[in-house]
């Protein structure tokens, strides 16, 4: 092989590697970010301003004691794997909000908080937000293996501790997963009347509830009687409105932890952080319109096949399940509904011939 041909072959190999890294072909982009140690970069989002009808509210920092009713509080988790989804979710919420300057975001992160904060500041320079440290030691020894590895990550359980971590000046919060987009004014969800309920979410009472627990659970009266006196319905924990003050008064974090400990000893379910929520809250949830969680767009937990929307209006699209829209788009195998997520993707794709 001549030196000239060897150089040409090497150049072609470099170009192919650059092309693969810029398109995401052959590997999930989120995996590369996690393994390489580099966070993805995003284009700067536009500034979203309040309409004239919005109540005046000046945000500088959140008081630990006082509550300002003009603010809407939203919580999400942040990590390297789902960061691209989180950024798209935040953009969608801001874009459709009637009073975007009155939104306060509360982010939970377990690692690389300084870098994540920098990403937020450069992508959303006008965003009102707080970034909290989620100590993974809180769930050490309480997590058991489930049917999908992503469900076993400590940050997936952070929602259980959210009311404990928030300042006392936050009376209510909307929790959103990082694989969804909002296409309606989030104030409509915020304004639902929880009544005496701690938690509000879309319920699905036609679901086969037995599927969420093992045979051991249903065959042991000690466990199966947990739903006695309740009419339990399935709800997805990726979209919840939570009365923070009632949660603390009822010590619901401790109740959820109790079921997690039972799971470690007896293996009564297979699906990560969802079953403890069902055990504690199912049958005592304030029902919310189904339009606020068109879930399951990521397919099932094993194959992540394409799915269509449920019948009815849509205010929120949720790619729960194995398939995530950014991974399918990068692999050039998108599902039809992934095109609805793509306009909110601020990920800055590297140019093959960029000079910077």
mmCIF file of C-alpha atoms in Angstrom, residues 14-308:
data_model
loop_
_atom_site.group_PDB
_atom_site.id
_atom_site.type_symbol
_atom_site.label_atom_id
_atom_site.label_comp_id
_atom_site.label_asym_id
_atom_site.label_seq_id
_atom_site.Cartn_x
_atom_site.Cartn_y
_atom_site.Cartn_z
ATOM 1 C CA UNK A 14 -11.686 10.481 9.763
ATOM 2 C CA UNK A 15 -14.478 11.935 7.609
ATOM 3 C CA UNK A 16 -16.692 8.919 8.302
ATOM 4 C CA UNK A 17 -16.107 9.225 12.051
ATOM 5 C CA UNK A 18 -16.938 12.924 11.945
ATOM 6 C CA UNK A 19 -20.091 12.222 9.971
ATOM 7 C CA UNK A 20 -21.203 9.573 12.420
ATOM 8 C CA UNK A 21 -20.606 11.862 15.400
ATOM 9 C CA UNK A 22 -22.573 14.716 13.816
ATOM 10 C CA UNK A 23 -25.589 12.632 12.740
ATOM 11 C CA UNK A 24 -25.734 10.302 15.728
ATOM 12 C CA UNK A 25 -25.752 7.231 13.452
ATOM 13 C CA UNK A 26 -24.699 3.991 15.049
ATOM 14 C CA UNK A 27 -24.906 5.255 18.634
ATOM 15 C CA UNK A 28 -27.331 7.078 20.865
ATOM 16 C CA UNK A 29 -26.291 10.676 21.276
ATOM 17 C CA UNK A 30 -27.133 10.718 24.966
ATOM 18 C CA UNK A 31 -24.844 7.737 25.537
ATOM 19 C CA UNK A 32 -21.956 9.558 23.866
ATOM 20 C CA UNK A 33 -22.493 12.594 26.093
ATOM 21 C CA UNK A 34 -22.454 10.456 29.224
ATOM 22 C CA UNK A 35 -19.398 8.463 28.248
ATOM 23 C CA UNK A 36 -17.330 11.278 26.759
ATOM 24 C CA UNK A 37 -17.888 13.590 29.709
ATOM 25 C CA UNK A 38 -19.051 16.445 27.468
ATOM 26 C CA UNK A 39 -22.514 17.904 27.861
ATOM 27 C CA UNK A 40 -24.440 18.674 24.678
ATOM 28 C CA UNK A 41 -24.670 22.282 23.559
ATOM 29 C CA UNK A 42 -27.888 24.048 22.632
ATOM 30 C CA UNK A 43 -28.979 27.091 20.698
ATOM 31 C CA UNK A 44 -30.147 30.003 22.812
ATOM 32 C CA UNK A 45 -33.916 30.056 23.250
ATOM 33 C CA UNK A 46 -35.809 33.258 22.507
ATOM 34 C CA UNK A 47 -37.049 35.431 25.340
ATOM 35 C CA UNK A 48 -40.710 34.868 26.142
ATOM 36 C CA UNK A 49 -42.527 37.816 27.709
ATOM 37 C CA UNK A 50 -45.750 38.222 29.660
ATOM 38 C CA UNK A 51 -48.921 39.457 28.065
ATOM 39 C CA UNK A 52 -50.622 42.612 29.345
ATOM 40 C CA UNK A 53 -53.142 40.525 31.288
ATOM 41 C CA UNK A 54 -50.462 38.845 33.429
ATOM 42 C CA UNK A 55 -50.211 39.743 37.120
ATOM 43 C CA UNK A 56 -47.093 41.693 38.005
ATOM 44 C CA UNK A 57 -44.505 39.533 39.743
ATOM 45 C CA UNK A 58 -40.841 40.376 40.216
ATOM 46 C CA UNK A 59 -38.605 37.341 40.648
ATOM 47 C CA UNK A 60 -35.156 37.593 42.130
ATOM 48 C CA UNK A 61 -34.867 34.641 44.471
ATOM 49 C CA UNK A 62 -37.412 32.438 46.116
ATOM 50 C CA UNK A 63 -38.177 33.332 49.700
ATOM 51 C CA UNK A 64 -38.093 30.362 51.994
ATOM 52 C CA UNK A 65 -41.125 31.617 53.872
ATOM 53 C CA UNK A 66 -43.359 33.813 51.746
ATOM 54 C CA UNK A 67 -45.622 32.562 48.970
ATOM 55 C CA UNK A 68 -46.373 34.639 45.872
ATOM 56 C CA UNK A 69 -49.611 33.379 44.233
ATOM 57 C CA UNK A 70 -48.622 34.921 40.876
ATOM 58 C CA UNK A 71 -45.947 32.294 40.295
ATOM 59 C CA UNK A 72 -46.423 28.848 38.771
ATOM 60 C CA UNK A 73 -43.887 26.308 40.022
ATOM 61 C CA UNK A 74 -42.672 23.476 37.796
ATOM 62 C CA UNK A 75 -40.252 20.699 38.745
ATOM 63 C CA UNK A 76 -38.101 18.506 36.504
ATOM 64 C CA UNK A 77 -34.981 16.390 36.893
ATOM 65 C CA UNK A 78 -31.749 17.103 35.021
ATOM 66 C CA UNK A 79 -29.090 14.633 33.964
ATOM 67 C CA UNK A 80 -26.781 14.085 31.015
ATOM 68 C CA UNK A 81 -28.829 11.291 29.462
ATOM 69 C CA UNK A 82 -32.132 13.157 29.290
ATOM 70 C CA UNK A 83 -30.833 16.732 29.080
ATOM 71 C CA UNK A 84 -31.882 17.145 25.472
ATOM 72 C CA UNK A 85 -35.414 16.098 26.363
ATOM 73 C CA UNK A 86 -35.494 18.410 29.386
ATOM 74 C CA UNK A 87 -34.440 21.416 27.296
ATOM 75 C CA UNK A 88 -37.137 20.681 24.705
ATOM 76 C CA UNK A 89 -39.708 20.348 27.485
ATOM 77 C CA UNK A 90 -38.787 23.685 29.047
ATOM 78 C CA UNK A 91 -38.957 25.436 25.665
ATOM 79 C CA UNK A 92 -42.402 24.001 24.955
ATOM 80 C CA UNK A 93 -43.725 25.125 28.346
ATOM 81 C CA UNK A 94 -42.418 28.676 27.879
ATOM 82 C CA UNK A 95 -43.615 28.966 24.308
ATOM 83 C CA UNK A 96 -47.223 28.112 25.133
ATOM 84 C CA UNK A 97 -47.496 29.876 28.505
ATOM 85 C CA UNK A 98 -49.672 32.989 28.697
ATOM 86 C CA UNK A 99 -47.413 34.403 31.439
ATOM 87 C CA UNK A 100 -43.974 32.837 30.867
ATOM 88 C CA UNK A 101 -42.170 35.318 33.129
ATOM 89 C CA UNK A 102 -44.286 34.064 36.037
ATOM 90 C CA UNK A 103 -42.990 30.511 35.718
ATOM 91 C CA UNK A 104 -40.399 29.272 38.197
ATOM 92 C CA UNK A 105 -38.599 26.028 37.395
ATOM 93 C CA UNK A 106 -37.184 23.766 40.092
ATOM 94 C CA UNK A 107 -34.584 21.324 38.757
ATOM 95 C CA UNK A 108 -33.225 18.319 40.642
ATOM 96 C CA UNK A 109 -29.787 16.999 39.721
ATOM 97 C CA UNK A 110 -27.504 14.468 41.371
ATOM 98 C CA UNK A 111 -24.256 15.110 39.465
ATOM 99 C CA UNK A 112 -22.464 17.832 37.465
ATOM 100 C CA UNK A 113 -24.686 20.595 38.796
ATOM 101 C CA UNK A 114 -22.267 23.409 37.889
ATOM 102 C CA UNK A 115 -22.204 22.311 34.243
ATOM 103 C CA UNK A 116 -25.965 21.808 34.126
ATOM 104 C CA UNK A 117 -26.504 25.255 35.621
ATOM 105 C CA UNK A 118 -24.224 26.754 32.976
ATOM 106 C CA UNK A 119 -26.198 24.980 30.252
ATOM 107 C CA UNK A 120 -29.455 26.396 31.601
ATOM 108 C CA UNK A 121 -28.048 29.914 31.821
ATOM 109 C CA UNK A 122 -26.703 29.892 28.274
ATOM 110 C CA UNK A 123 -29.755 28.199 26.733
ATOM 111 C CA UNK A 124 -32.421 30.104 28.692
ATOM 112 C CA UNK A 125 -30.845 33.417 29.819
ATOM 113 C CA UNK A 126 -34.217 34.747 30.992
ATOM 114 C CA UNK A 127 -35.388 31.663 32.878
ATOM 115 C CA UNK A 128 -36.433 31.831 36.531
ATOM 116 C CA UNK A 129 -35.052 28.674 38.085
ATOM 117 C CA UNK A 130 -33.514 26.939 41.079
ATOM 118 C CA UNK A 131 -31.211 23.936 40.875
ATOM 119 C CA UNK A 132 -31.219 21.541 43.834
ATOM 120 C CA UNK A 133 -28.865 18.736 44.739
ATOM 121 C CA UNK A 134 -30.536 15.351 44.938
ATOM 122 C CA UNK A 135 -28.470 13.165 47.246
ATOM 123 C CA UNK A 136 -28.528 9.644 45.817
ATOM 124 C CA UNK A 137 -27.800 8.303 49.293
ATOM 125 C CA UNK A 138 -31.487 8.926 50.015
ATOM 126 C CA UNK A 139 -32.368 5.891 47.909
ATOM 127 C CA UNK A 140 -29.284 3.797 48.587
ATOM 128 C CA UNK A 141 -30.421 0.277 49.431
ATOM 129 C CA UNK A 142 -34.057 1.049 48.531
ATOM 130 C CA UNK A 143 -33.976 0.512 44.746
ATOM 131 C CA UNK A 144 -34.509 -2.943 43.271
ATOM 132 C CA UNK A 145 -33.930 -4.003 39.675
ATOM 133 C CA UNK A 146 -36.827 -3.473 37.265
ATOM 134 C CA UNK A 147 -37.606 -4.486 33.689
ATOM 135 C CA UNK A 148 -35.673 -1.533 32.203
ATOM 136 C CA UNK A 149 -32.360 -0.139 33.384
ATOM 137 C CA UNK A 150 -33.437 3.502 32.988
ATOM 138 C CA UNK A 151 -36.122 2.929 35.621
ATOM 139 C CA UNK A 152 -33.493 1.927 38.179
ATOM 140 C CA UNK A 153 -31.543 5.193 38.165
ATOM 141 C CA UNK A 154 -31.617 7.053 41.510
ATOM 142 C CA UNK A 155 -32.785 10.283 39.847
ATOM 143 C CA UNK A 156 -35.915 8.462 38.691
ATOM 144 C CA UNK A 157 -36.893 8.367 42.375
ATOM 145 C CA UNK A 158 -36.186 12.053 43.016
ATOM 146 C CA UNK A 159 -39.878 12.945 42.609
ATOM 147 C CA UNK A 160 -40.534 11.063 45.850
ATOM 148 C CA UNK A 161 -38.362 13.575 47.719
ATOM 149 C CA UNK A 162 -39.396 16.708 45.833
ATOM 150 C CA UNK A 163 -41.721 18.142 48.524
ATOM 151 C CA UNK A 164 -38.979 17.591 51.103
ATOM 152 C CA UNK A 165 -36.353 19.457 49.079
ATOM 153 C CA UNK A 166 -38.456 22.473 48.089
ATOM 154 C CA UNK A 167 -38.468 25.692 50.150
ATOM 155 C CA UNK A 168 -41.481 26.148 52.414
ATOM 156 C CA UNK A 169 -42.660 29.073 50.260
ATOM 157 C CA UNK A 170 -43.712 26.679 47.477
ATOM 158 C CA UNK A 171 -47.239 25.432 48.294
ATOM 159 C CA UNK A 172 -47.905 23.552 45.064
ATOM 160 C CA UNK A 173 -45.814 22.197 42.209
ATOM 161 C CA UNK A 174 -46.290 20.575 38.823
ATOM 162 C CA UNK A 175 -43.912 17.691 38.224
ATOM 163 C CA UNK A 176 -42.979 16.914 34.611
ATOM 164 C CA UNK A 177 -40.849 14.109 33.223
ATOM 165 C CA UNK A 178 -38.021 14.991 30.825
ATOM 166 C CA UNK A 179 -39.490 13.208 27.788
ATOM 167 C CA UNK A 180 -42.539 15.345 27.127
ATOM 168 C CA UNK A 181 -43.628 18.585 25.491
ATOM 169 C CA UNK A 182 -46.486 20.872 26.489
ATOM 170 C CA UNK A 183 -48.631 22.362 23.723
ATOM 171 C CA UNK A 184 -51.076 24.318 25.882
ATOM 172 C CA UNK A 185 -50.972 26.983 28.567
ATOM 173 C CA UNK A 186 -49.584 25.305 31.680
ATOM 174 C CA UNK A 187 -51.659 27.704 33.820
ATOM 175 C CA UNK A 188 -54.710 25.587 32.987
ATOM 176 C CA UNK A 189 -53.101 22.589 34.662
ATOM 177 C CA UNK A 190 -51.852 24.684 37.557
ATOM 178 C CA UNK A 191 -55.331 26.013 38.304
ATOM 179 C CA UNK A 192 -57.073 22.674 38.839
ATOM 180 C CA UNK A 193 -58.811 22.352 42.188
ATOM 181 C CA UNK A 194 -57.189 19.537 44.151
ATOM 182 C CA UNK A 195 -59.765 19.766 46.924
ATOM 183 C CA UNK A 196 -58.583 17.577 49.784
ATOM 184 C CA UNK A 197 -56.322 15.527 47.538
ATOM 185 C CA UNK A 198 -52.554 15.605 47.798
ATOM 186 C CA UNK A 199 -52.016 14.748 44.161
ATOM 187 C CA UNK A 200 -53.737 15.365 40.833
ATOM 188 C CA UNK A 201 -53.082 13.471 37.597
ATOM 189 C CA UNK A 202 -54.916 11.985 34.609
ATOM 190 C CA UNK A 203 -56.371 8.634 35.687
ATOM 191 C CA UNK A 204 -56.978 5.541 33.576
ATOM 192 C CA UNK A 205 -59.496 3.314 35.313
ATOM 193 C CA UNK A 206 -59.848 0.873 32.407
ATOM 194 C CA UNK A 207 -56.236 -0.291 32.798
ATOM 195 C CA UNK A 208 -55.586 -3.822 34.065
ATOM 196 C CA UNK A 209 -54.282 -2.948 37.505
ATOM 197 C CA UNK A 210 -53.038 -6.474 38.193
ATOM 198 C CA UNK A 211 -50.275 -6.002 35.589
ATOM 199 C CA UNK A 212 -48.370 -3.570 37.799
ATOM 200 C CA UNK A 213 -47.707 -6.059 40.600
ATOM 201 C CA UNK A 214 -46.346 -9.600 40.819
ATOM 202 C CA UNK A 215 -48.287 -12.760 41.599
ATOM 203 C CA UNK A 216 -46.699 -12.727 45.043
ATOM 204 C CA UNK A 217 -48.337 -9.373 45.756
ATOM 205 C CA UNK A 218 -51.843 -10.502 44.814
ATOM 206 C CA UNK A 219 -51.552 -13.907 46.488
ATOM 207 C CA UNK A 220 -50.476 -12.510 49.854
ATOM 208 C CA UNK A 221 -53.359 -10.865 51.779
ATOM 209 C CA UNK A 222 -50.819 -8.810 53.701
ATOM 210 C CA UNK A 223 -50.092 -6.918 50.468
ATOM 211 C CA UNK A 224 -53.210 -7.251 48.322
ATOM 212 C CA UNK A 225 -55.440 -5.700 50.979
ATOM 213 C CA UNK A 226 -53.504 -2.431 50.551
ATOM 214 C CA UNK A 227 -56.225 -1.295 48.128
ATOM 215 C CA UNK A 228 -59.146 -2.257 50.364
ATOM 216 C CA UNK A 229 -61.685 0.550 50.563
ATOM 217 C CA UNK A 230 -60.264 2.268 47.491
ATOM 218 C CA UNK A 231 -61.195 2.203 43.813
ATOM 219 C CA UNK A 232 -57.663 2.277 42.425
ATOM 220 C CA UNK A 233 -56.958 3.588 38.945
ATOM 221 C CA UNK A 234 -53.659 3.724 37.076
ATOM 222 C CA UNK A 235 -51.987 7.111 36.719
ATOM 223 C CA UNK A 236 -48.674 8.028 35.127
ATOM 224 C CA UNK A 237 -46.251 9.750 37.503
ATOM 225 C CA UNK A 238 -44.622 11.770 34.712
ATOM 226 C CA UNK A 239 -47.294 14.466 35.058
ATOM 227 C CA UNK A 240 -48.489 15.326 38.563
ATOM 228 C CA UNK A 241 -49.843 18.349 40.382
ATOM 229 C CA UNK A 242 -48.759 18.095 44.013
ATOM 230 C CA UNK A 243 -49.985 19.935 47.100
ATOM 231 C CA UNK A 244 -46.586 20.271 48.754
ATOM 232 C CA UNK A 245 -47.914 21.356 52.120
ATOM 233 C CA UNK A 246 -50.424 18.465 52.406
ATOM 234 C CA UNK A 247 -47.701 16.041 51.271
ATOM 235 C CA UNK A 248 -45.450 17.105 54.134
ATOM 236 C CA UNK A 249 -48.269 16.990 56.669
ATOM 237 C CA UNK A 250 -49.164 13.446 55.590
ATOM 238 C CA UNK A 251 -45.510 12.297 55.541
ATOM 239 C CA UNK A 252 -45.993 10.757 52.118
ATOM 240 C CA UNK A 253 -42.289 10.432 51.384
ATOM 241 C CA UNK A 254 -42.013 8.033 54.328
ATOM 242 C CA UNK A 255 -45.031 6.054 53.075
ATOM 243 C CA UNK A 256 -43.473 5.622 49.639
ATOM 244 C CA UNK A 257 -40.152 4.618 51.175
ATOM 245 C CA UNK A 258 -41.922 1.984 53.259
ATOM 246 C CA UNK A 259 -43.192 0.228 50.130
ATOM 247 C CA UNK A 260 -39.742 0.463 48.543
ATOM 248 C CA UNK A 261 -38.294 -1.392 51.511
ATOM 249 C CA UNK A 262 -41.000 -4.052 51.248
ATOM 250 C CA UNK A 263 -40.167 -4.419 47.558
ATOM 251 C CA UNK A 264 -36.510 -5.069 48.390
ATOM 252 C CA UNK A 265 -37.507 -7.934 50.668
ATOM 253 C CA UNK A 266 -40.426 -9.484 48.774
ATOM 254 C CA UNK A 267 -40.274 -8.408 45.091
ATOM 255 C CA UNK A 268 -43.904 -7.344 44.688
ATOM 256 C CA UNK A 269 -43.558 -5.264 41.472
ATOM 257 C CA UNK A 270 -41.327 -4.797 38.408
ATOM 258 C CA UNK A 271 -41.667 -1.157 37.334
ATOM 259 C CA UNK A 272 -39.334 1.164 39.224
ATOM 260 C CA UNK A 273 -40.848 4.141 41.044
ATOM 261 C CA UNK A 274 -44.402 3.832 39.657
ATOM 262 C CA UNK A 275 -45.851 1.016 41.849
ATOM 263 C CA UNK A 276 -45.098 2.745 45.178
ATOM 264 C CA UNK A 277 -47.096 5.756 43.947
ATOM 265 C CA UNK A 278 -49.968 3.481 42.975
ATOM 266 C CA UNK A 279 -49.865 1.767 46.361
ATOM 267 C CA UNK A 280 -49.968 5.048 48.251
ATOM 268 C CA UNK A 281 -52.187 7.246 46.067
ATOM 269 C CA UNK A 282 -54.292 5.148 43.654
ATOM 270 C CA UNK A 283 -57.945 5.666 44.471
ATOM 271 C CA UNK A 284 -57.210 9.006 46.142
ATOM 272 C CA UNK A 285 -56.094 11.084 43.154
ATOM 273 C CA UNK A 286 -57.793 14.184 41.808
ATOM 274 C CA UNK A 287 -58.583 13.247 38.224
ATOM 275 C CA UNK A 288 -57.232 15.565 35.543
ATOM 276 C CA UNK A 289 -58.314 15.655 31.899
ATOM 277 C CA UNK A 290 -56.533 13.026 29.800
ATOM 278 C CA UNK A 291 -55.378 15.741 27.400
ATOM 279 C CA UNK A 292 -52.713 16.596 29.994
ATOM 280 C CA UNK A 293 -50.869 13.309 29.576
ATOM 281 C CA UNK A 294 -50.983 11.681 26.165
ATOM 282 C CA UNK A 295 -48.497 9.127 27.442
ATOM 283 C CA UNK A 296 -46.954 5.971 26.024
ATOM 284 C CA UNK A 297 -45.616 7.615 22.853
ATOM 285 C CA UNK A 298 -42.253 5.952 23.526
ATOM 286 C CA UNK A 299 -43.876 2.540 23.202
ATOM 287 C CA UNK A 300 -43.550 -0.232 25.755
ATOM 288 C CA UNK A 301 -40.666 -0.675 28.178
ATOM 289 C CA UNK A 302 -38.986 -3.430 26.186
ATOM 290 C CA UNK A 303 -39.113 -2.562 22.471
ATOM 291 C CA UNK A 304 -40.234 1.067 22.281
ATOM 292 C CA UNK A 305 -42.349 0.612 19.154
ATOM 293 C CA UNK A 306 -44.185 3.498 17.489
ATOM 294 C CA UNK A 307 -47.597 4.386 18.868
ATOM 295 C CA UNK A 308 -50.419 6.700 17.873
#
